[in-house]
Coordinates of C-alpha atoms and ligand atoms in Angstrom, one line a residue:
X343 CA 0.0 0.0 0.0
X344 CA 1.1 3.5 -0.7
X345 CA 0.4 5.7 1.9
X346 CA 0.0 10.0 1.4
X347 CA 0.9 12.1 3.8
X348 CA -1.7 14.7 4.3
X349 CA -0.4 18.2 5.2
X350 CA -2.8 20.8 4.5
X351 CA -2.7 23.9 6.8
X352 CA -6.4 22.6 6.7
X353 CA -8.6 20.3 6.8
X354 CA -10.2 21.3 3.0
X355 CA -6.6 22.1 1.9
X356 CA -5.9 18.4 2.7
X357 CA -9.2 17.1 1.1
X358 CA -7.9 18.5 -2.0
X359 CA -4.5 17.2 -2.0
X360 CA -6.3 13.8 -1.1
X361 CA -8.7 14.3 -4.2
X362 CA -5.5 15.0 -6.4
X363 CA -3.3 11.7 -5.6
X364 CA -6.2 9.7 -4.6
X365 CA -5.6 7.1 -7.9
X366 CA -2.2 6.4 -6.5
X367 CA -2.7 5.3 -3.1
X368 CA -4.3 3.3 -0.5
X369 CA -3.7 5.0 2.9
X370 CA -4.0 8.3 4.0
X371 CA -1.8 9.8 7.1
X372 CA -3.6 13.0 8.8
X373 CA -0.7 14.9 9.9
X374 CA -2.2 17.1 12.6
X375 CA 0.9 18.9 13.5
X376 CA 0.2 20.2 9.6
X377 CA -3.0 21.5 11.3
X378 CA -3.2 25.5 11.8
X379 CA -6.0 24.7 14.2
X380 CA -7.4 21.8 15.2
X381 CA -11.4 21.4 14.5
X382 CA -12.4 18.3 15.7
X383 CA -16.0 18.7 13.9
X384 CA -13.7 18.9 10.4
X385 CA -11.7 16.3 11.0
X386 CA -14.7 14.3 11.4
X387 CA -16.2 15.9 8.1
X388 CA -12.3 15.2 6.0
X389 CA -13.2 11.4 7.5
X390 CA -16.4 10.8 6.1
X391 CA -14.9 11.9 2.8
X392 CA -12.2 10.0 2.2
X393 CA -12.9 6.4 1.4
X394 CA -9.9 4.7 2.3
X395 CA -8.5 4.1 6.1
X396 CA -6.7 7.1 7.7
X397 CA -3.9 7.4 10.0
X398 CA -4.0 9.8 13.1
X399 CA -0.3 11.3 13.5
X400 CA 0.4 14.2 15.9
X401 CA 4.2 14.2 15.3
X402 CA 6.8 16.2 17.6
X403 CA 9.6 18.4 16.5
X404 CA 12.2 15.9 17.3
X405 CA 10.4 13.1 15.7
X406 CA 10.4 14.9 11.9
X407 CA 7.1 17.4 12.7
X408 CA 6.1 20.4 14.0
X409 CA 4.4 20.4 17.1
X410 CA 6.3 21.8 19.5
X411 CA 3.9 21.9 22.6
X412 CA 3.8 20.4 25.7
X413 CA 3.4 16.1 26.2
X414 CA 0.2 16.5 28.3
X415 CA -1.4 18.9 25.7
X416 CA 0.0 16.6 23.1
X417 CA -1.6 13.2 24.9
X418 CA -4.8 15.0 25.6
X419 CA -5.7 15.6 21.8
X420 CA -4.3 12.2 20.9
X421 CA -7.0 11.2 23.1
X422 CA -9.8 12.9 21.7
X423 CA -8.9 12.1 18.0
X424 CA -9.3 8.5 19.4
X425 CA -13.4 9.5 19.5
X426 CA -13.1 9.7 15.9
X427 CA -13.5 7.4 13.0
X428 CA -9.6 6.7 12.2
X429 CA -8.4 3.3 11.3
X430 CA -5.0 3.7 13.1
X431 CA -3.1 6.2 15.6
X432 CA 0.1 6.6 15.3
X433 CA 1.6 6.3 19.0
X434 CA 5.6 7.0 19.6
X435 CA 7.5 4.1 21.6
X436 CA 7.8 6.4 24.6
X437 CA 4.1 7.2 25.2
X438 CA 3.4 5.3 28.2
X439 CA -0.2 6.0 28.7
X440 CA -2.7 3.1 29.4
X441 CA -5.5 5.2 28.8
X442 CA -4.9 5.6 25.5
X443 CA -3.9 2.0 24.2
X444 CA -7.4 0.6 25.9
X445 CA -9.3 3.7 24.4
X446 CA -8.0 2.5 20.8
X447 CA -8.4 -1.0 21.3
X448 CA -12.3 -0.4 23.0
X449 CA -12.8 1.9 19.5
X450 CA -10.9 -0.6 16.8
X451 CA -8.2 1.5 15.9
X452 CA -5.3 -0.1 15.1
X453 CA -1.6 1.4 16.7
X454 CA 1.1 2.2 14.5
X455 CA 4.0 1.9 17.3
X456 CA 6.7 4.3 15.8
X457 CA 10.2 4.8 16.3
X458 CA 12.3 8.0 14.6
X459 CA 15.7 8.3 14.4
X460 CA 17.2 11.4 12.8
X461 CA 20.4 10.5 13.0
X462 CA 21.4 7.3 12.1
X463 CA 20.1 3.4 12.4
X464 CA 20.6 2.2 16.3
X465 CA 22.8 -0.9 15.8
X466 CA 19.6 -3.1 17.5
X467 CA 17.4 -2.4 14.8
X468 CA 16.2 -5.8 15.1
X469 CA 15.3 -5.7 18.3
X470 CA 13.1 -2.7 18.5
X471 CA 11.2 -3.7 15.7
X472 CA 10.4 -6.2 17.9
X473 CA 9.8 -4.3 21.1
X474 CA 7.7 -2.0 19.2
X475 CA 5.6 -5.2 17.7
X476 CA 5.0 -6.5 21.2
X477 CA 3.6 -3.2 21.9
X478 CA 1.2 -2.2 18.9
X479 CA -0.8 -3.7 16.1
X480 CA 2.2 -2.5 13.6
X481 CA 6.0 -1.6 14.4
X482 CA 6.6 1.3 12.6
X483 CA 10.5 2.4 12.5
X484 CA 11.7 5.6 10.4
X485 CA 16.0 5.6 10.9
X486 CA 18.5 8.4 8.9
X487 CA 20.8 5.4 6.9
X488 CA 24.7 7.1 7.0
X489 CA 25.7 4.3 4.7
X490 CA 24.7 1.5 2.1
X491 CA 26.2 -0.7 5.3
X492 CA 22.9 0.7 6.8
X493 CA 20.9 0.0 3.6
X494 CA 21.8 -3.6 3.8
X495 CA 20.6 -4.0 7.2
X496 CA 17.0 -2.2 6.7
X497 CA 16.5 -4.8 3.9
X498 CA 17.8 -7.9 6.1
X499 CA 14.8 -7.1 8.3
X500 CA 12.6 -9.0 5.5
X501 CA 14.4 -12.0 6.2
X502 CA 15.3 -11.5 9.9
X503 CA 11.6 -10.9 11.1
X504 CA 9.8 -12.4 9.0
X505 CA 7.2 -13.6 11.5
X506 CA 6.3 -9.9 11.8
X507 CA 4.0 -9.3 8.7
X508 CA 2.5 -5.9 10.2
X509 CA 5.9 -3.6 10.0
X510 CA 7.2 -0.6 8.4
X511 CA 10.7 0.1 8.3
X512 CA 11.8 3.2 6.0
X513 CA 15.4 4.7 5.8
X514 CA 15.0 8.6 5.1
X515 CA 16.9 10.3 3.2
X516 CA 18.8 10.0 -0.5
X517 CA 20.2 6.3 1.1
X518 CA 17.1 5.3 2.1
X519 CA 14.8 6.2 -1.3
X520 CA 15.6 2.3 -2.6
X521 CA 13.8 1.2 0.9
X522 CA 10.9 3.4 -0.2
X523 CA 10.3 2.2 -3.5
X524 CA 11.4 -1.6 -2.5
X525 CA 9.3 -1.2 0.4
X526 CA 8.1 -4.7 -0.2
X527 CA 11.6 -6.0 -0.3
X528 CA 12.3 -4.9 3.5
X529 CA 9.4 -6.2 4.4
X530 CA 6.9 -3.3 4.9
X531 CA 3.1 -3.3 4.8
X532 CA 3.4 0.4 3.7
X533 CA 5.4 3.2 2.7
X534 CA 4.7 6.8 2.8
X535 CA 4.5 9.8 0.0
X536 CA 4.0 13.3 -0.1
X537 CA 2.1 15.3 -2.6
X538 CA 4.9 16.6 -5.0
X539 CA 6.9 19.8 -4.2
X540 CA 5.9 19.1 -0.2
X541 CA 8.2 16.6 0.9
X542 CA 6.9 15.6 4.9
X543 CA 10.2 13.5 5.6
X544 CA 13.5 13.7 3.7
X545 CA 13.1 11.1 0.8
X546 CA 9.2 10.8 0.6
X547 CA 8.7 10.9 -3.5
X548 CA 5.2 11.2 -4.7
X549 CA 2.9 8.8 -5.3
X550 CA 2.8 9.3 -9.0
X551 CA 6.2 8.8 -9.1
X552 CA 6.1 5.9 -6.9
X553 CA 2.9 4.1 -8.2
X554 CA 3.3 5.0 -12.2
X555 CA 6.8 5.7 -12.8
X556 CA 7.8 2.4 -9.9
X557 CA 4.8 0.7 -9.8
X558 CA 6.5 0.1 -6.1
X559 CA 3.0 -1.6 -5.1
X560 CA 3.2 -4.5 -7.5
X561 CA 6.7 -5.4 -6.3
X562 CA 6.6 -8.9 -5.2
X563 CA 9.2 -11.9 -4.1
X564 CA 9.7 -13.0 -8.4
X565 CA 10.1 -9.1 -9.4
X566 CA 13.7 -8.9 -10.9
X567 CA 15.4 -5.8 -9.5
X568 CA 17.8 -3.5 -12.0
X569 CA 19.2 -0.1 -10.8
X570 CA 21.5 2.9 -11.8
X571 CA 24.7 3.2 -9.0
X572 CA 26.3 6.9 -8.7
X573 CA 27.1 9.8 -6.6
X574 CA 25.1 11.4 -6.6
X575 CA 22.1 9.8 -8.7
X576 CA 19.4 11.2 -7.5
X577 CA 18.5 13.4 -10.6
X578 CA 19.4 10.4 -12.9
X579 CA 16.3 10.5 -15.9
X580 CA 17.6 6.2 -16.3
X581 CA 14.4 5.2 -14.2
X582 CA 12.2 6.5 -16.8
X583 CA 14.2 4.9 -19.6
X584 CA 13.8 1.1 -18.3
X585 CA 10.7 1.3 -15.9
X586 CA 7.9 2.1 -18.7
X587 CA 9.9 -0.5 -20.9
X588 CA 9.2 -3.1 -18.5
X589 CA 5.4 -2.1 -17.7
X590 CA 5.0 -2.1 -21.7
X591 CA 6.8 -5.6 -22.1
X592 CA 4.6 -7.2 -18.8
X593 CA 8.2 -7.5 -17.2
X594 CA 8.0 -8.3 -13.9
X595 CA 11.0 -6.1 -12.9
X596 CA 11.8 -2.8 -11.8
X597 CA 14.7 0.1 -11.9
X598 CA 16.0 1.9 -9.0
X599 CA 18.7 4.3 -8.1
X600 CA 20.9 3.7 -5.5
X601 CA 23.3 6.2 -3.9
X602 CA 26.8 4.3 -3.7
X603 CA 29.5 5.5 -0.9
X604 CA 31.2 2.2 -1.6
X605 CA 31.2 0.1 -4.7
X606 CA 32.1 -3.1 -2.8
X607 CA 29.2 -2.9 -0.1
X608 CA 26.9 -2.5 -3.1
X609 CA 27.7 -5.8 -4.7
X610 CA 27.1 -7.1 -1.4
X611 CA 23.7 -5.6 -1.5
X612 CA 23.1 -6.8 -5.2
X613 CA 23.6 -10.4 -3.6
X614 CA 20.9 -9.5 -1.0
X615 CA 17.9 -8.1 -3.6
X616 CA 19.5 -10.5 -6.5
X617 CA 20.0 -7.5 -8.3
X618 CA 20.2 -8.4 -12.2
X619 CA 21.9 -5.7 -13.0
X620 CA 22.3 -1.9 -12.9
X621 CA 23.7 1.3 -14.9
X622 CA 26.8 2.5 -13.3
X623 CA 27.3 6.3 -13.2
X624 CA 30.2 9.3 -11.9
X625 CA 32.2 7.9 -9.8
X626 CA 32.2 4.4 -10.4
X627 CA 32.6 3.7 -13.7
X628 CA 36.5 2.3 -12.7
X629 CA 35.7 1.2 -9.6
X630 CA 33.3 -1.6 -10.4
X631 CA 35.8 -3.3 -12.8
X632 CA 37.7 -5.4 -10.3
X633 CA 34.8 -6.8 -9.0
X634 CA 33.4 -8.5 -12.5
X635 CA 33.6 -12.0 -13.9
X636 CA 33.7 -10.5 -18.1
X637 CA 34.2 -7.8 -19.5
X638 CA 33.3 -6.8 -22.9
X639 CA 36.6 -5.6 -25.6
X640 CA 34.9 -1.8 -25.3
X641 CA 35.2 -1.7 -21.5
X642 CA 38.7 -3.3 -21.8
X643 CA 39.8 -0.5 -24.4
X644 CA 38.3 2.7 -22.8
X645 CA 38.8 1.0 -18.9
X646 CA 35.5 2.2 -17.6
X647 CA 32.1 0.4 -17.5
X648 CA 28.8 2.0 -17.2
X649 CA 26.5 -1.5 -17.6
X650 CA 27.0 -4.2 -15.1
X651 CA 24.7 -7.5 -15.3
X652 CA 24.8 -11.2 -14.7
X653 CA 25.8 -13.6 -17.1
X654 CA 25.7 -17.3 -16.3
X655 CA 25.8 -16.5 -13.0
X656 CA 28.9 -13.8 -13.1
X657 CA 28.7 -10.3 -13.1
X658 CA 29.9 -9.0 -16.5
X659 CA 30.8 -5.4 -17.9
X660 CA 29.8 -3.6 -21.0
X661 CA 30.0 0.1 -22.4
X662 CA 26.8 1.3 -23.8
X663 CA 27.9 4.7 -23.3
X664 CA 30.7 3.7 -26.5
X665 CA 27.8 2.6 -28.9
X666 CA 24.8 5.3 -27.3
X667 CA 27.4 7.6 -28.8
X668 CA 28.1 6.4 -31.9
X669 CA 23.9 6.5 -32.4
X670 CA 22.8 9.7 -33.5
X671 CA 26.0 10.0 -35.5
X672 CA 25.8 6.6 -37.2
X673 CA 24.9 7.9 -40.9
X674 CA 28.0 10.4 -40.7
X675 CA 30.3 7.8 -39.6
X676 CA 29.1 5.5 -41.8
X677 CA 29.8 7.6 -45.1
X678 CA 32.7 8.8 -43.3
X679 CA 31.7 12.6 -43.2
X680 CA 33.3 12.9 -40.1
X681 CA 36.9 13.2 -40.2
X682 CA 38.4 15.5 -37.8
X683 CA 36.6 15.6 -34.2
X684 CA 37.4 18.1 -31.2
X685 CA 36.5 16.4 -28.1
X686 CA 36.6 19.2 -24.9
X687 CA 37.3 17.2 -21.8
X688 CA 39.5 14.0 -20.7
X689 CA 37.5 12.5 -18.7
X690 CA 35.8 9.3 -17.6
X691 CA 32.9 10.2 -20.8
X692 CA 35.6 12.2 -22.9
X693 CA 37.7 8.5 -22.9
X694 CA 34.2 6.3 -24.2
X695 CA 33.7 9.2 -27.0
X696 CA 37.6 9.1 -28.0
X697 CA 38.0 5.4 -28.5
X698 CA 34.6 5.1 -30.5
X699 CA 35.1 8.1 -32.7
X700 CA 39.1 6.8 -33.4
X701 CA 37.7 3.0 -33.8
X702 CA 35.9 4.8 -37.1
X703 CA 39.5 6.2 -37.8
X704 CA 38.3 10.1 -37.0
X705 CA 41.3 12.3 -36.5
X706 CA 40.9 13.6 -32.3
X707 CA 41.9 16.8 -31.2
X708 CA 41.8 16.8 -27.2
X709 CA 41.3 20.1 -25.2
X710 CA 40.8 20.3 -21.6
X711 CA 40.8 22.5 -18.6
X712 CA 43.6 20.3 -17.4
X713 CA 46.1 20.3 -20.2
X714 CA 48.0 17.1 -18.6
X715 CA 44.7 14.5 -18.6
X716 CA 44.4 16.0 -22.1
X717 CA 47.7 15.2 -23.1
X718 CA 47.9 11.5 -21.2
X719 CA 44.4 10.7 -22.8
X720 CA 45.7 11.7 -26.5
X721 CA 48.7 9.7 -26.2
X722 CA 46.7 6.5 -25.2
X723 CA 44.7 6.9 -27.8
X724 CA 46.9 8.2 -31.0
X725 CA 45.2 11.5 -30.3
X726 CA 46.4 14.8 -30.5
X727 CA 45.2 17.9 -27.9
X728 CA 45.7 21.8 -27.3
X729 CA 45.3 23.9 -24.1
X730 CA 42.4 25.9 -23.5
X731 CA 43.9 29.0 -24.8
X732 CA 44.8 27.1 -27.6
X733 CA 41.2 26.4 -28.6
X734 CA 40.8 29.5 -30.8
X735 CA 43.9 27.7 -33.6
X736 CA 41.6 24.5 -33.9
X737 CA 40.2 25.0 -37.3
X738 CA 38.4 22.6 -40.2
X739 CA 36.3 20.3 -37.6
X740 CA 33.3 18.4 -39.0
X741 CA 32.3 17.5 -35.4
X742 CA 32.9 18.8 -31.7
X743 CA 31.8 17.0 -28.4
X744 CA 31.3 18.8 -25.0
X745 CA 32.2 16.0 -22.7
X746 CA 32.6 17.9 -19.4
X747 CA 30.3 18.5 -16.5
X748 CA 30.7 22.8 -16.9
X749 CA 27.5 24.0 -18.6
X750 CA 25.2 20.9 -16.6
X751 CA 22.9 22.6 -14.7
X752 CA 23.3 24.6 -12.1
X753 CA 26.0 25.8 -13.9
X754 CA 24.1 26.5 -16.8
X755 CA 26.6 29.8 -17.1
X756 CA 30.0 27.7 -18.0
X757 CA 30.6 26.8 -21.9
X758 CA 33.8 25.1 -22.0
X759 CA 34.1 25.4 -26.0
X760 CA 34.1 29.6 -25.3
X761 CA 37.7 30.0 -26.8
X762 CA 36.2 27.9 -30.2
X763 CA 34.8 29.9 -33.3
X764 CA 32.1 27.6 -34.7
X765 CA 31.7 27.7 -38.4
X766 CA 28.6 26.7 -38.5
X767 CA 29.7 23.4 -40.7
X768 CA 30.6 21.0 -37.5
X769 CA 27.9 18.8 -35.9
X770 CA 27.8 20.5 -32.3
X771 CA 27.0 17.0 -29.8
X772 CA 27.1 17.7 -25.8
X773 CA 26.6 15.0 -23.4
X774 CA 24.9 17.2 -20.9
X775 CA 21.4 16.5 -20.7
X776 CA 20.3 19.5 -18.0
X777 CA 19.3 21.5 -19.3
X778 CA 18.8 20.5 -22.8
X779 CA 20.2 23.5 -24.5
X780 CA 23.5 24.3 -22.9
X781 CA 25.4 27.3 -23.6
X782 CA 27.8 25.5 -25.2
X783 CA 24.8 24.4 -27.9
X784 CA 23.3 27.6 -27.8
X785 CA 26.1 29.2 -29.2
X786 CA 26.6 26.2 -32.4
X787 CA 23.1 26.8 -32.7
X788 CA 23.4 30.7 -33.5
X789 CA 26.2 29.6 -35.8
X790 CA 24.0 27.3 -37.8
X791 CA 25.4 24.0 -36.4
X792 CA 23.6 21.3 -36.5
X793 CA 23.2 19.5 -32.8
X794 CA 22.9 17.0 -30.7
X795 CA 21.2 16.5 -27.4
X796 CA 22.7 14.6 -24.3
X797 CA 19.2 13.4 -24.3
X798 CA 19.8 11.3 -27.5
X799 CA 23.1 9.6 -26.4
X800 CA 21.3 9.3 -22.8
X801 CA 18.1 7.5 -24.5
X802 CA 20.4 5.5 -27.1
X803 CA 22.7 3.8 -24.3
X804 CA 19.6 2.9 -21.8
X805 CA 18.3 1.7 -24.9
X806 CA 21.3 -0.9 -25.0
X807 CA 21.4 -1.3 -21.3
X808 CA 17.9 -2.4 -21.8
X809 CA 19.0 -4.9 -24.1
X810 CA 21.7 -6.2 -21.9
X811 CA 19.3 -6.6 -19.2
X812 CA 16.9 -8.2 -20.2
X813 CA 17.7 -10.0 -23.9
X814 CA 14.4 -8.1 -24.8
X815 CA 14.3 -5.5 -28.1
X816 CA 13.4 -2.1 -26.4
X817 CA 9.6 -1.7 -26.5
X818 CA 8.4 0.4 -29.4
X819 CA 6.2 3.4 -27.9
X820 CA 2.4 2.9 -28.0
X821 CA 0.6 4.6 -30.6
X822 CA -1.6 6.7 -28.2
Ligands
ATR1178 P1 32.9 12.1 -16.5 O1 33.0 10.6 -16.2 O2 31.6 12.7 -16.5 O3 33.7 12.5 -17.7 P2 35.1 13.0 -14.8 O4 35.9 11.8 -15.2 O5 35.1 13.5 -13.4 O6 33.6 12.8 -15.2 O7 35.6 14.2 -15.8 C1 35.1 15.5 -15.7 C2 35.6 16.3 -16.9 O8 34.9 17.5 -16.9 C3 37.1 16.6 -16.8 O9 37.6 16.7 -18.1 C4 37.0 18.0 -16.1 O10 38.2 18.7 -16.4 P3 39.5 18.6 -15.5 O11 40.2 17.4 -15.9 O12 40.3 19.8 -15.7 O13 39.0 18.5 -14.0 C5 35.9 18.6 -16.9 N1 35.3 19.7 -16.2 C6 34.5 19.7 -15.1 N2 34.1 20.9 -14.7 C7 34.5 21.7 -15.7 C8 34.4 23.1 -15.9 N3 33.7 23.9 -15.1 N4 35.0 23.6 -17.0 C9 35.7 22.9 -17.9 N5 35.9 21.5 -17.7 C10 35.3 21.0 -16.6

């Protein structure tokens, strides 16, 4: 079940956010710390409006909420909201009152028992989850992951307490998004959302985005789980790339991003979810290759791997990121239009783009910020490069590739090809994506260039990814 968060200043104001996500979820939470003032009478009114069973939470400062009040004031109200129609209260592990447990049980409404920690994951996690079961209907524990070695143990509570079916365990936080949208896999009965742009807890995503982009409700113990590792990843556009495919192809499977501190601990965690394999993005496009069984001759040439999946039973390494290049520039190659290329940057992307444009026997020029990467990266590759302030005597290009992170937003400002004059004859391709007109574009566009998007080498290598993944053709889109 997918559970929103309701946080209207009112109760109408919450009504209507209810009436706008209500095809996405199943659960509702009433956060009355949201509440400006609380009106019992519309409370009672938002009840007999919504459908589906509502959670009670008066949530303190130092739990994630506002209230800020006194424990007595705080008890009192819990206490009357127990007149009304909810199906659950949420009561923190430290409320000790009597009263209130036989109030709920005499009225049928169920506790949600909840633990927050804001700071990291208490090393008993186990236990509590199981002191809090003993003491409500369902243990509800919200921890603050400070590592995937925290990740790992939030998913071993699906196989730890299995016994418990009536749990929800939930890392906040960037770390903790993958226990969100595999709330299934850690065992949970629930997770929680908020409506877009009004994020309740750090790492709630909205229930659009969890129920049609994840379709994190359908997740069940045969769904085959894929992912994109990086640092960060969070803006990554990948999930939308393989996610649809698989709804369109009746794949059982999902995509998820992970945020990596440490390659190694994530292939432990691969073995935990028998991940089938993920996208590999900055930083770890070297780091994964000591820990694969194959690698493919383009990840051996350019010694980076962005596509990691296993293959009888080993993990093996290929580039898409070598042929999503070559894509949108296929016909050019092809009739060997392109014979001189500029590539600006030496980096992990700028070494993929080098060895596939010099496998179609393109003469390289290298410029970048660094001279020395430029100069190391053109002698591996029978290159040749220029400094920065050189890049005004490059001349007769039929193609020039941004490669660098300046110009990705936010620093929309930087154009790292501002020393170059364009002609207006070169194909202008940058690998930025955000935004989709960089300045670097914008200025081969004003020249008459013709150009390519990061979007269309993005698209093209998830397309292969795809392919790697699952030995499916990419889904054609539906005629609509
Ligand atoms: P990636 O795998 O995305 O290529 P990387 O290996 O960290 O990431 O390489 C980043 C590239 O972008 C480098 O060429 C870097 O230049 P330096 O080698 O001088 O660091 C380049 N880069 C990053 N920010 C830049 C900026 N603001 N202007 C110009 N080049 C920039």
């Amino acid at each position: 079940m997918l559970c929103l968060s309701l946080t209207g200043s009112d109760c109408a104001k919450s009504i209507i956010q209810y009436e706008k996500h209500k095809e996405a979820i199943q659960l509702v939470e009433l956060r009355i710390d949201y509440l400006e003032t609380i009106k019992y009478e519309e409370i009672k009114g938002l009840l007999s409006l919504i459908p589906v069973p509502v959670i009670a939470t008066y949530r303190r400062v130092r739990d994630g909420g506002l209230y800020e009040g006194s424990e007595k004031v705080r008890c009192k109200v819990l206490n009357s909201l127990l007149d009304l129609d909810f199906s659950y209260i949420d009561l923190e592990e430290d409320i000790k009152k009597q009263e209130l447990e036989e109030k709920a049980s005499k009225r049928s409404i169920k506790i949600i028992r909840s633990y927050h920690d804001m700071e990291g994951v208490p090393t008993d996690l186990f236990l509590r989850i199981l002191k809090l079961h003993k003491r409500g209907d369902v243990a509800k524990i919200a921890v603050t992951p400070q590592s995937l070695e925290d990740i790992m143990m939030i998913f071993k509570v699906n196989k730890e307490l299995k016994d418990i079916p009536e749990k929800v365990v939930i890392g906040m936080g960037d770390l903790g998004i993958p226990t969100r949208i595999l709330y299934k896999k850690t065992g949970s009965m629930f997770t929680f959302c908020s409506p877009e742009g009004q994020e309740v807890a750090s790492g709630h995503l909205s229930p659009e985005i969890m129920h049609d982009l994840y379709h994190a409700d359908r997740v069940n113990e045969n769904t085959k789980v894929f992912g994109i590792i990086g640092n960060p990843v969070m803006h990554t556009s990948s999930p939308k790339i393989h996610n649809p495919a698989f709804d369109q192809l009746g794949l059982n499977s999902i995509y998820v991003p992970f945020l990596v501190d440490d390659v190694r601990t994530f292939f432990q965690l691969a073995d935990l979810l028998s991940i089938q394999g993920f996208s590999v993005t900055v930083p770890f496009k070297q780091q994964v290759l000591p820990y694969l069984g194959k690698i493919s001759r383009e990840v051996k040439l350019i010694g980076s791997c962005n596509t990691v999946f296993k293959s009888n039973r080993v993990w093996k390494g290929v580039n898409t990121d070598f042929y999503g290049f070559l894509k949108p520039l296929q016909e050019e190659l092809d009739s060997q239009r392109i014979r001189t290329a500029l590539v600006l940057g030496a980096g992990g992307a700028a070494r993929s783009v080098v060895w596939a444009l010099r496998n179609y026997y393109c003469r390289v020029v290298i410029v970048n910020r660094t001279a020395d990467k430029a100069r190391l990266l053109a002698e591996q590759t029978g290159s040749s490069w220029k400094t920065v302030e050189e890049l005004d005597s490059v001349h007769d290009i039929d193609l020039i590739v941004q490669t660098t992170s300046g110009g990705m937003s936010p620093y929309d400002d930087v154009d790292p090809s501002s020393g170059y004059e364009f002609t207006g004859k070169e194909i202008a391709y940058d690998l930025v994506y955000k935004p989709k007109v960089t300045k670097f574009l914008k200025r081969a566009e004003q020249a008459g260039c013709r150009e390519i998007f990061g979007m269309d080498m993005l698209i093209a290598q998830g397309i292969l990814q795809f392919e790697s993944f699952t030995g499916f053709n990419y889904p054609q889109k539906k005629e609509s």
